[in-house]
Amino acid sequence: MGYTIAVITRKYAKKILECKDANAVIPVDKCTYDKGVLQNPLDEIYAVLSETFPPLNGPEASSYDVADECVEYNFLPYAIYIGYVGSQYDELNGALGPLLQKYDCVIYNCDWGTISFPEHSLKVRLFRLKYRLKTNKWAIALRDALLLFLMSEVCFLLIRSASSHIESPLIDLSSVSSVAVTIGAALLASVRIWVEVIQHFKSRR
């Protein structure tokens, strides 16, 4: 077989991304041919997938007459390892796509150390967005700026509403324009982004 992938549930994809070590999460040296160890929903994925791609190895191995249609299967309770040749790539992905979406699973590409998600899943898009917000420095800067801006706006509204109940406030907020406060809050919130811009240009020198 030329390439190897592992079908895993989404929670193990998160663990791989966090620890940066797939072997610690899905150790290939502990694989077995026993499909009985598979947990739901991987056992259901295997049952459907093996109809299109019969196993080349293990006790259910097909005859050599259909070897070109087969793939190698190895199992962990939470992973299906699949070995395949390059000519099977498109057909294998076509068969796996609907299964990944239905059972909320992903593919770990063992040869490149990357994780692939079903493209048309709302859960996947939300997961990608959440992951980028946690790791991308520009996303972090934008998030922090928006949070600071919203906090400034809320504090202004709270103080302004409270000032009407105070006979002699230290600052007469009624004379402060809401537009001016919004602009000031936006400028204050953009400080983090300007810091990232400056650091970005410094690092390119």
PDB file of C-alpha atoms in Angstrom:
ATOM      1  CA  MET A   1       0.000   0.000   0.000  1.00  0.00           C
ATOM      2  CA  GLY A   2       1.239   3.466  -0.814  1.00  0.00           C
ATOM      3  CA  TYR A   3      -0.542   5.741   1.693  1.00  0.00           C
ATOM      4  CA  THR A   4      -2.138   5.452   5.098  1.00  0.00           C
ATOM      5  CA  ILE A   5      -4.990   7.375   6.710  1.00  0.00           C
ATOM      6  CA  ALA A   6      -6.834   6.960   9.999  1.00  0.00           C
ATOM      7  CA  VAL A   7     -10.549   7.613  10.441  1.00  0.00           C
ATOM      8  CA  ILE A   8     -11.105   9.001  13.939  1.00  0.00           C
ATOM      9  CA  THR A   9     -13.873  10.674  15.895  1.00  0.00           C
ATOM     10  CA  ARG A  10     -13.739  14.452  16.284  1.00  0.00           C
ATOM     11  CA  LYS A  11     -12.776  14.440  19.977  1.00  0.00           C
ATOM     12  CA  TYR A  12      -9.538  12.610  19.138  1.00  0.00           C
ATOM     13  CA  ALA A  13      -8.815  15.151  16.405  1.00  0.00           C
ATOM     14  CA  LYS A  14      -8.932  17.838  19.094  1.00  0.00           C
ATOM     15  CA  LYS A  15      -6.504  15.848  21.237  1.00  0.00           C
ATOM     16  CA  ILE A  16      -4.068  15.499  18.309  1.00  0.00           C
ATOM     17  CA  LEU A  17      -4.200  19.228  17.608  1.00  0.00           C
ATOM     18  CA  GLU A  18      -3.596  20.000  21.278  1.00  0.00           C
ATOM     19  CA  CYS A  19      -0.737  17.595  21.973  1.00  0.00           C
ATOM     20  CA  LYS A  20       0.845  17.765  18.465  1.00  0.00           C
ATOM     21  CA  ASP A  21       1.620  14.042  18.707  1.00  0.00           C
ATOM     22  CA  ALA A  22      -0.719  11.698  16.824  1.00  0.00           C
ATOM     23  CA  ASN A  23       1.175   8.589  17.938  1.00  0.00           C
ATOM     24  CA  ALA A  24       0.371   9.395  21.554  1.00  0.00           C
ATOM     25  CA  VAL A  25      -3.333   9.524  20.692  1.00  0.00           C
ATOM     26  CA  ILE A  26      -3.652   6.791  18.049  1.00  0.00           C
ATOM     27  CA  PRO A  27      -0.576   4.512  18.463  1.00  0.00           C
ATOM     28  CA  VAL A  28      -0.181   2.405  15.334  1.00  0.00           C
ATOM     29  CA  ASP A  29       1.844  -0.262  17.177  1.00  0.00           C
ATOM     30  CA  LYS A  30      -1.274  -1.232  19.144  1.00  0.00           C
ATOM     31  CA  CYS A  31      -3.415  -1.891  16.066  1.00  0.00           C
ATOM     32  CA  THR A  32      -5.258  -5.161  15.611  1.00  0.00           C
ATOM     33  CA  TYR A  33      -7.129  -6.966  12.829  1.00  0.00           C
ATOM     34  CA  ASP A  34     -10.060  -7.507  15.201  1.00  0.00           C
ATOM     35  CA  LYS A  35     -12.912  -5.265  14.040  1.00  0.00           C
ATOM     36  CA  GLY A  36     -14.767  -6.199  17.232  1.00  0.00           C
ATOM     37  CA  VAL A  37     -12.730  -3.641  19.194  1.00  0.00           C
ATOM     38  CA  LEU A  38     -14.211  -0.727  17.250  1.00  0.00           C
ATOM     39  CA  GLN A  39     -16.393   1.677  19.162  1.00  0.00           C
ATOM     40  CA  ASN A  40     -19.467   3.400  17.774  1.00  0.00           C
ATOM     41  CA  PRO A  41     -19.692   5.024  15.289  1.00  0.00           C
ATOM     42  CA  LEU A  42     -16.485   3.605  13.777  1.00  0.00           C
ATOM     43  CA  ASP A  43     -17.904   0.093  13.645  1.00  0.00           C
ATOM     44  CA  GLU A  44     -20.787   1.408  11.526  1.00  0.00           C
ATOM     45  CA  ILE A  45     -18.377   3.262   9.233  1.00  0.00           C
ATOM     46  CA  TYR A  46     -16.360   0.089   8.727  1.00  0.00           C
ATOM     47  CA  ALA A  47     -19.470  -1.966   7.983  1.00  0.00           C
ATOM     48  CA  VAL A  48     -20.460   0.430   5.195  1.00  0.00           C
ATOM     49  CA  LEU A  49     -16.948   1.134   3.913  1.00  0.00           C
ATOM     50  CA  SER A  50     -15.910  -2.530   3.679  1.00  0.00           C
ATOM     51  CA  GLU A  51     -18.741  -3.175   1.219  1.00  0.00           C
ATOM     52  CA  THR A  52     -17.047  -0.845  -1.267  1.00  0.00           C
ATOM     53  CA  PHE A  53     -13.458  -1.567  -0.210  1.00  0.00           C
ATOM     54  CA  PRO A  54     -13.043  -5.175   1.001  1.00  0.00           C
ATOM     55  CA  PRO A  55     -10.146  -5.862   3.393  1.00  0.00           C
ATOM     56  CA  LEU A  56      -6.859  -6.988   1.885  1.00  0.00           C
ATOM     57  CA  ASN A  57      -5.528  -8.267   5.219  1.00  0.00           C
ATOM     58  CA  GLY A  58      -6.809  -9.944   8.358  1.00  0.00           C
ATOM     59  CA  PRO A  59      -9.169 -12.891   8.767  1.00  0.00           C
ATOM     60  CA  GLU A  60     -11.688 -11.407   6.300  1.00  0.00           C
ATOM     61  CA  ALA A  61      -9.121 -10.840   3.537  1.00  0.00           C
ATOM     62  CA  SER A  62     -10.534 -11.144   0.042  1.00  0.00           C
ATOM     63  CA  SER A  63      -9.113 -13.285  -2.727  1.00  0.00           C
ATOM     64  CA  TYR A  64      -6.290 -12.047  -4.949  1.00  0.00           C
ATOM     65  CA  ASP A  65      -8.784 -11.788  -7.816  1.00  0.00           C
ATOM     66  CA  VAL A  66     -10.185  -8.567  -6.331  1.00  0.00           C
ATOM     67  CA  ALA A  67      -7.001  -7.300  -4.669  1.00  0.00           C
ATOM     68  CA  ASP A  68      -7.024  -4.100  -6.712  1.00  0.00           C
ATOM     69  CA  GLU A  69     -10.335  -3.128  -5.105  1.00  0.00           C
ATOM     70  CA  CYS A  70      -9.143  -3.826  -1.556  1.00  0.00           C
ATOM     71  CA  VAL A  71      -7.481  -1.744   1.147  1.00  0.00           C
ATOM     72  CA  GLU A  72      -5.615  -2.739   4.292  1.00  0.00           C
ATOM     73  CA  TYR A  73      -7.502  -2.284   7.556  1.00  0.00           C
ATOM     74  CA  ASN A  74      -6.078  -2.065  11.076  1.00  0.00           C
ATOM     75  CA  PHE A  75      -8.153  -1.192  14.101  1.00  0.00           C
ATOM     76  CA  LEU A  76      -7.972   0.593  17.422  1.00  0.00           C
ATOM     77  CA  PRO A  77     -11.098   1.139  19.531  1.00  0.00           C
ATOM     78  CA  TYR A  78     -11.204   4.774  18.377  1.00  0.00           C
ATOM     79  CA  ALA A  79      -9.457   4.619  14.969  1.00  0.00           C
ATOM     80  CA  ILE A  80      -9.607   2.776  11.652  1.00  0.00           C
ATOM     81  CA  TYR A  81      -6.249   2.713   9.878  1.00  0.00           C
ATOM     82  CA  ILE A  82      -6.586   2.325   6.100  1.00  0.00           C
ATOM     83  CA  GLY A  83      -3.713   1.576   3.731  1.00  0.00           C
ATOM     84  CA  TYR A  84      -4.393   2.266   0.055  1.00  0.00           C
ATOM     85  CA  VAL A  85      -2.706   2.941  -3.276  1.00  0.00           C
ATOM     86  CA  GLY A  86      -2.794   6.283  -5.050  1.00  0.00           C
ATOM     87  CA  SER A  87      -5.219   5.099  -7.741  1.00  0.00           C
ATOM     88  CA  GLN A  88      -7.867   4.528  -5.042  1.00  0.00           C
ATOM     89  CA  TYR A  89      -7.635   8.054  -3.638  1.00  0.00           C
ATOM     90  CA  ASP A  90     -10.622   9.654  -5.363  1.00  0.00           C
ATOM     91  CA  GLU A  91     -12.933   6.691  -4.936  1.00  0.00           C
ATOM     92  CA  LEU A  92     -11.951   6.223  -1.296  1.00  0.00           C
ATOM     93  CA  ASN A  93     -12.537   9.891  -0.486  1.00  0.00           C
ATOM     94  CA  GLY A  94     -15.860   9.757  -2.300  1.00  0.00           C
ATOM     95  CA  ALA A  95     -16.942   6.820  -0.142  1.00  0.00           C
ATOM     96  CA  LEU A  96     -15.650   8.346   3.099  1.00  0.00           C
ATOM     97  CA  GLY A  97     -17.102  11.847   2.611  1.00  0.00           C
ATOM     98  CA  PRO A  98     -20.761  11.081   3.463  1.00  0.00           C
ATOM     99  CA  LEU A  99     -19.716   8.735   6.285  1.00  0.00           C
ATOM    100  CA  LEU A 100     -17.538  11.391   7.936  1.00  0.00           C
ATOM    101  CA  GLN A 101     -20.389  13.896   7.873  1.00  0.00           C
ATOM    102  CA  LYS A 102     -23.003  11.419   9.082  1.00  0.00           C
ATOM    103  CA  TYR A 103     -20.952  10.111  11.990  1.00  0.00           C
ATOM    104  CA  ASP A 104     -19.046  13.325  12.808  1.00  0.00           C
ATOM    105  CA  CYS A 105     -15.590  11.862  12.133  1.00  0.00           C
ATOM    106  CA  VAL A 106     -12.410  13.172  10.486  1.00  0.00           C
ATOM    107  CA  ILE A 107      -9.384  11.779   8.647  1.00  0.00           C
ATOM    108  CA  TYR A 108      -5.840  11.870   9.974  1.00  0.00           C
ATOM    109  CA  ASN A 109      -3.343  11.748   7.082  1.00  0.00           C
ATOM    110  CA  CYS A 110      -0.550   9.659   8.551  1.00  0.00           C
ATOM    111  CA  ASP A 111       1.967  10.449   5.795  1.00  0.00           C
ATOM    112  CA  TRP A 112       1.653  14.244   6.142  1.00  0.00           C
ATOM    113  CA  GLY A 113       0.557  14.600   9.758  1.00  0.00           C
ATOM    114  CA  THR A 114      -2.545  16.620   8.847  1.00  0.00           C
ATOM    115  CA  ILE A 115      -6.233  16.349   9.646  1.00  0.00           C
ATOM    116  CA  SER A 116      -8.933  16.555   6.954  1.00  0.00           C
ATOM    117  CA  PHE A 117     -12.544  17.443   7.637  1.00  0.00           C
ATOM    118  CA  PRO A 118     -15.692  16.923   5.554  1.00  0.00           C
ATOM    119  CA  GLU A 119     -15.989  20.151   3.584  1.00  0.00           C
ATOM    120  CA  HIS A 120     -19.728  20.790   3.758  1.00  0.00           C
ATOM    121  CA  SER A 121     -20.358  20.345   7.466  1.00  0.00           C
ATOM    122  CA  LEU A 122     -21.488  23.263   9.637  1.00  0.00           C
ATOM    123  CA  LYS A 123     -19.864  21.619  12.669  1.00  0.00           C
ATOM    124  CA  VAL A 124     -16.557  21.514  10.802  1.00  0.00           C
ATOM    125  CA  ARG A 125     -16.735  25.198   9.884  1.00  0.00           C
ATOM    126  CA  LEU A 126     -17.472  26.143  13.487  1.00  0.00           C
ATOM    127  CA  PHE A 127     -14.637  23.900  14.696  1.00  0.00           C
ATOM    128  CA  ARG A 128     -12.188  25.495  12.227  1.00  0.00           C
ATOM    129  CA  LEU A 129     -13.302  28.987  13.235  1.00  0.00           C
ATOM    130  CA  LYS A 130     -12.900  28.173  16.932  1.00  0.00           C
ATOM    131  CA  TYR A 131      -9.446  26.681  16.336  1.00  0.00           C
ATOM    132  CA  ARG A 132      -8.301  29.718  14.322  1.00  0.00           C
ATOM    133  CA  LEU A 133      -9.556  32.090  16.997  1.00  0.00           C
ATOM    134  CA  LYS A 134      -7.423  30.220  19.515  1.00  0.00           C
ATOM    135  CA  THR A 135      -4.231  30.071  17.450  1.00  0.00           C
ATOM    136  CA  ASN A 136      -4.098  32.869  14.856  1.00  0.00           C
ATOM    137  CA  LYS A 137      -2.536  36.041  16.295  1.00  0.00           C
ATOM    138  CA  TRP A 138      -4.566  38.301  13.995  1.00  0.00           C
ATOM    139  CA  ALA A 139      -7.779  36.564  15.027  1.00  0.00           C
ATOM    140  CA  ILE A 140      -6.772  36.933  18.678  1.00  0.00           C
ATOM    141  CA  ALA A 141      -6.031  40.638  18.186  1.00  0.00           C
ATOM    142  CA  LEU A 142      -9.360  41.217  16.441  1.00  0.00           C
ATOM    143  CA  ARG A 143     -11.235  39.244  19.089  1.00  0.00           C
ATOM    144  CA  ASP A 144      -9.590  41.182  21.927  1.00  0.00           C
ATOM    145  CA  ALA A 145     -10.276  44.484  20.171  1.00  0.00           C
ATOM    146  CA  LEU A 146     -13.962  43.666  19.741  1.00  0.00           C
ATOM    147  CA  LEU A 147     -14.283  42.529  23.352  1.00  0.00           C
ATOM    148  CA  LEU A 148     -12.611  45.684  24.631  1.00  0.00           C
ATOM    149  CA  PHE A 149     -14.823  47.808  22.400  1.00  0.00           C
ATOM    150  CA  LEU A 150     -17.988  46.097  23.649  1.00  0.00           C
ATOM    151  CA  MET A 151     -16.874  46.400  27.283  1.00  0.00           C
ATOM    152  CA  SER A 152     -16.211  50.128  26.800  1.00  0.00           C
ATOM    153  CA  GLU A 153     -19.652  50.625  25.276  1.00  0.00           C
ATOM    154  CA  VAL A 154     -21.411  48.701  28.048  1.00  0.00           C
ATOM    155  CA  CYS A 155     -19.530  50.598  30.785  1.00  0.00           C
ATOM    156  CA  PHE A 156     -20.431  53.915  29.156  1.00  0.00           C
ATOM    157  CA  LEU A 157     -24.118  53.011  28.998  1.00  0.00           C
ATOM    158  CA  LEU A 158     -24.158  51.814  32.599  1.00  0.00           C
ATOM    159  CA  ILE A 159     -22.390  54.922  33.938  1.00  0.00           C
ATOM    160  CA  ARG A 160     -24.566  57.211  31.863  1.00  0.00           C
ATOM    161  CA  SER A 161     -27.780  55.596  33.072  1.00  0.00           C
ATOM    162  CA  ALA A 162     -26.575  55.774  36.689  1.00  0.00           C
ATOM    163  CA  SER A 163     -25.594  59.433  36.414  1.00  0.00           C
ATOM    164  CA  SER A 164     -29.210  60.518  36.009  1.00  0.00           C
ATOM    165  CA  HIS A 165     -29.855  59.355  39.568  1.00  0.00           C
ATOM    166  CA  ILE A 166     -26.921  61.318  40.998  1.00  0.00           C
ATOM    167  CA  GLU A 167     -27.575  64.978  41.959  1.00  0.00           C
ATOM    168  CA  SER A 168     -23.989  66.172  41.414  1.00  0.00           C
ATOM    169  CA  PRO A 169     -21.991  63.737  39.330  1.00  0.00           C
ATOM    170  CA  LEU A 170     -18.244  64.276  39.111  1.00  0.00           C
ATOM    171  CA  ILE A 171     -18.483  64.098  35.308  1.00  0.00           C
ATOM    172  CA  ASP A 172     -21.578  65.246  33.455  1.00  0.00           C
ATOM    173  CA  LEU A 173     -21.843  62.414  30.932  1.00  0.00           C
ATOM    174  CA  SER A 174     -24.992  63.894  29.456  1.00  0.00           C
ATOM    175  CA  SER A 175     -22.775  66.324  27.569  1.00  0.00           C
ATOM    176  CA  VAL A 176     -20.665  63.551  26.117  1.00  0.00           C
ATOM    177  CA  SER A 177     -21.670  62.503  22.626  1.00  0.00           C
ATOM    178  CA  SER A 178     -22.297  58.775  22.144  1.00  0.00           C
ATOM    179  CA  VAL A 179     -20.520  59.039  18.790  1.00  0.00           C
ATOM    180  CA  ALA A 180     -17.423  60.454  20.497  1.00  0.00           C
ATOM    181  CA  VAL A 181     -17.471  57.632  23.047  1.00  0.00           C
ATOM    182  CA  THR A 182     -17.859  55.054  20.275  1.00  0.00           C
ATOM    183  CA  ILE A 183     -14.909  56.481  18.358  1.00  0.00           C
ATOM    184  CA  GLY A 184     -12.806  56.618  21.522  1.00  0.00           C
ATOM    185  CA  ALA A 185     -13.683  53.044  22.439  1.00  0.00           C
ATOM    186  CA  ALA A 186     -12.857  51.854  18.915  1.00  0.00           C
ATOM    187  CA  LEU A 187      -9.461  53.587  19.020  1.00  0.00           C
ATOM    188  CA  LEU A 188      -8.741  52.098  22.421  1.00  0.00           C
ATOM    189  CA  ALA A 189      -9.766  48.649  21.236  1.00  0.00           C
ATOM    190  CA  SER A 190      -7.568  48.880  18.129  1.00  0.00           C
ATOM    191  CA  VAL A 191      -4.372  49.207  20.190  1.00  0.00           C
ATOM    192  CA  ARG A 192      -3.863  45.432  20.186  1.00  0.00           C
ATOM    193  CA  ILE A 193      -4.174  45.293  16.404  1.00  0.00           C
ATOM    194  CA  TRP A 194      -1.663  48.141  15.942  1.00  0.00           C
ATOM    195  CA  VAL A 195       0.770  46.300  18.216  1.00  0.00           C
ATOM    196  CA  GLU A 196       0.435  43.189  16.025  1.00  0.00           C
ATOM    197  CA  VAL A 197       0.971  45.265  12.863  1.00  0.00           C
ATOM    198  CA  ILE A 198       4.157  46.840  14.269  1.00  0.00           C
ATOM    199  CA  GLN A 199       5.499  43.461  15.435  1.00  0.00           C
ATOM    200  CA  HIS A 200       4.692  41.943  12.046  1.00  0.00           C
ATOM    201  CA  PHE A 201       6.743  44.561  10.155  1.00  0.00           C
ATOM    202  CA  LYS A 202       9.597  44.349  12.670  1.00  0.00           C
ATOM    203  CA  SER A 203       9.804  40.575  12.231  1.00  0.00           C
ATOM    204  CA  ARG A 204      10.100  40.949   8.435  1.00  0.00           C
ATOM    205  CA  ARG A 205      13.223  43.090   8.692  1.00  0.00           C
TER     206      ARG A 205
END
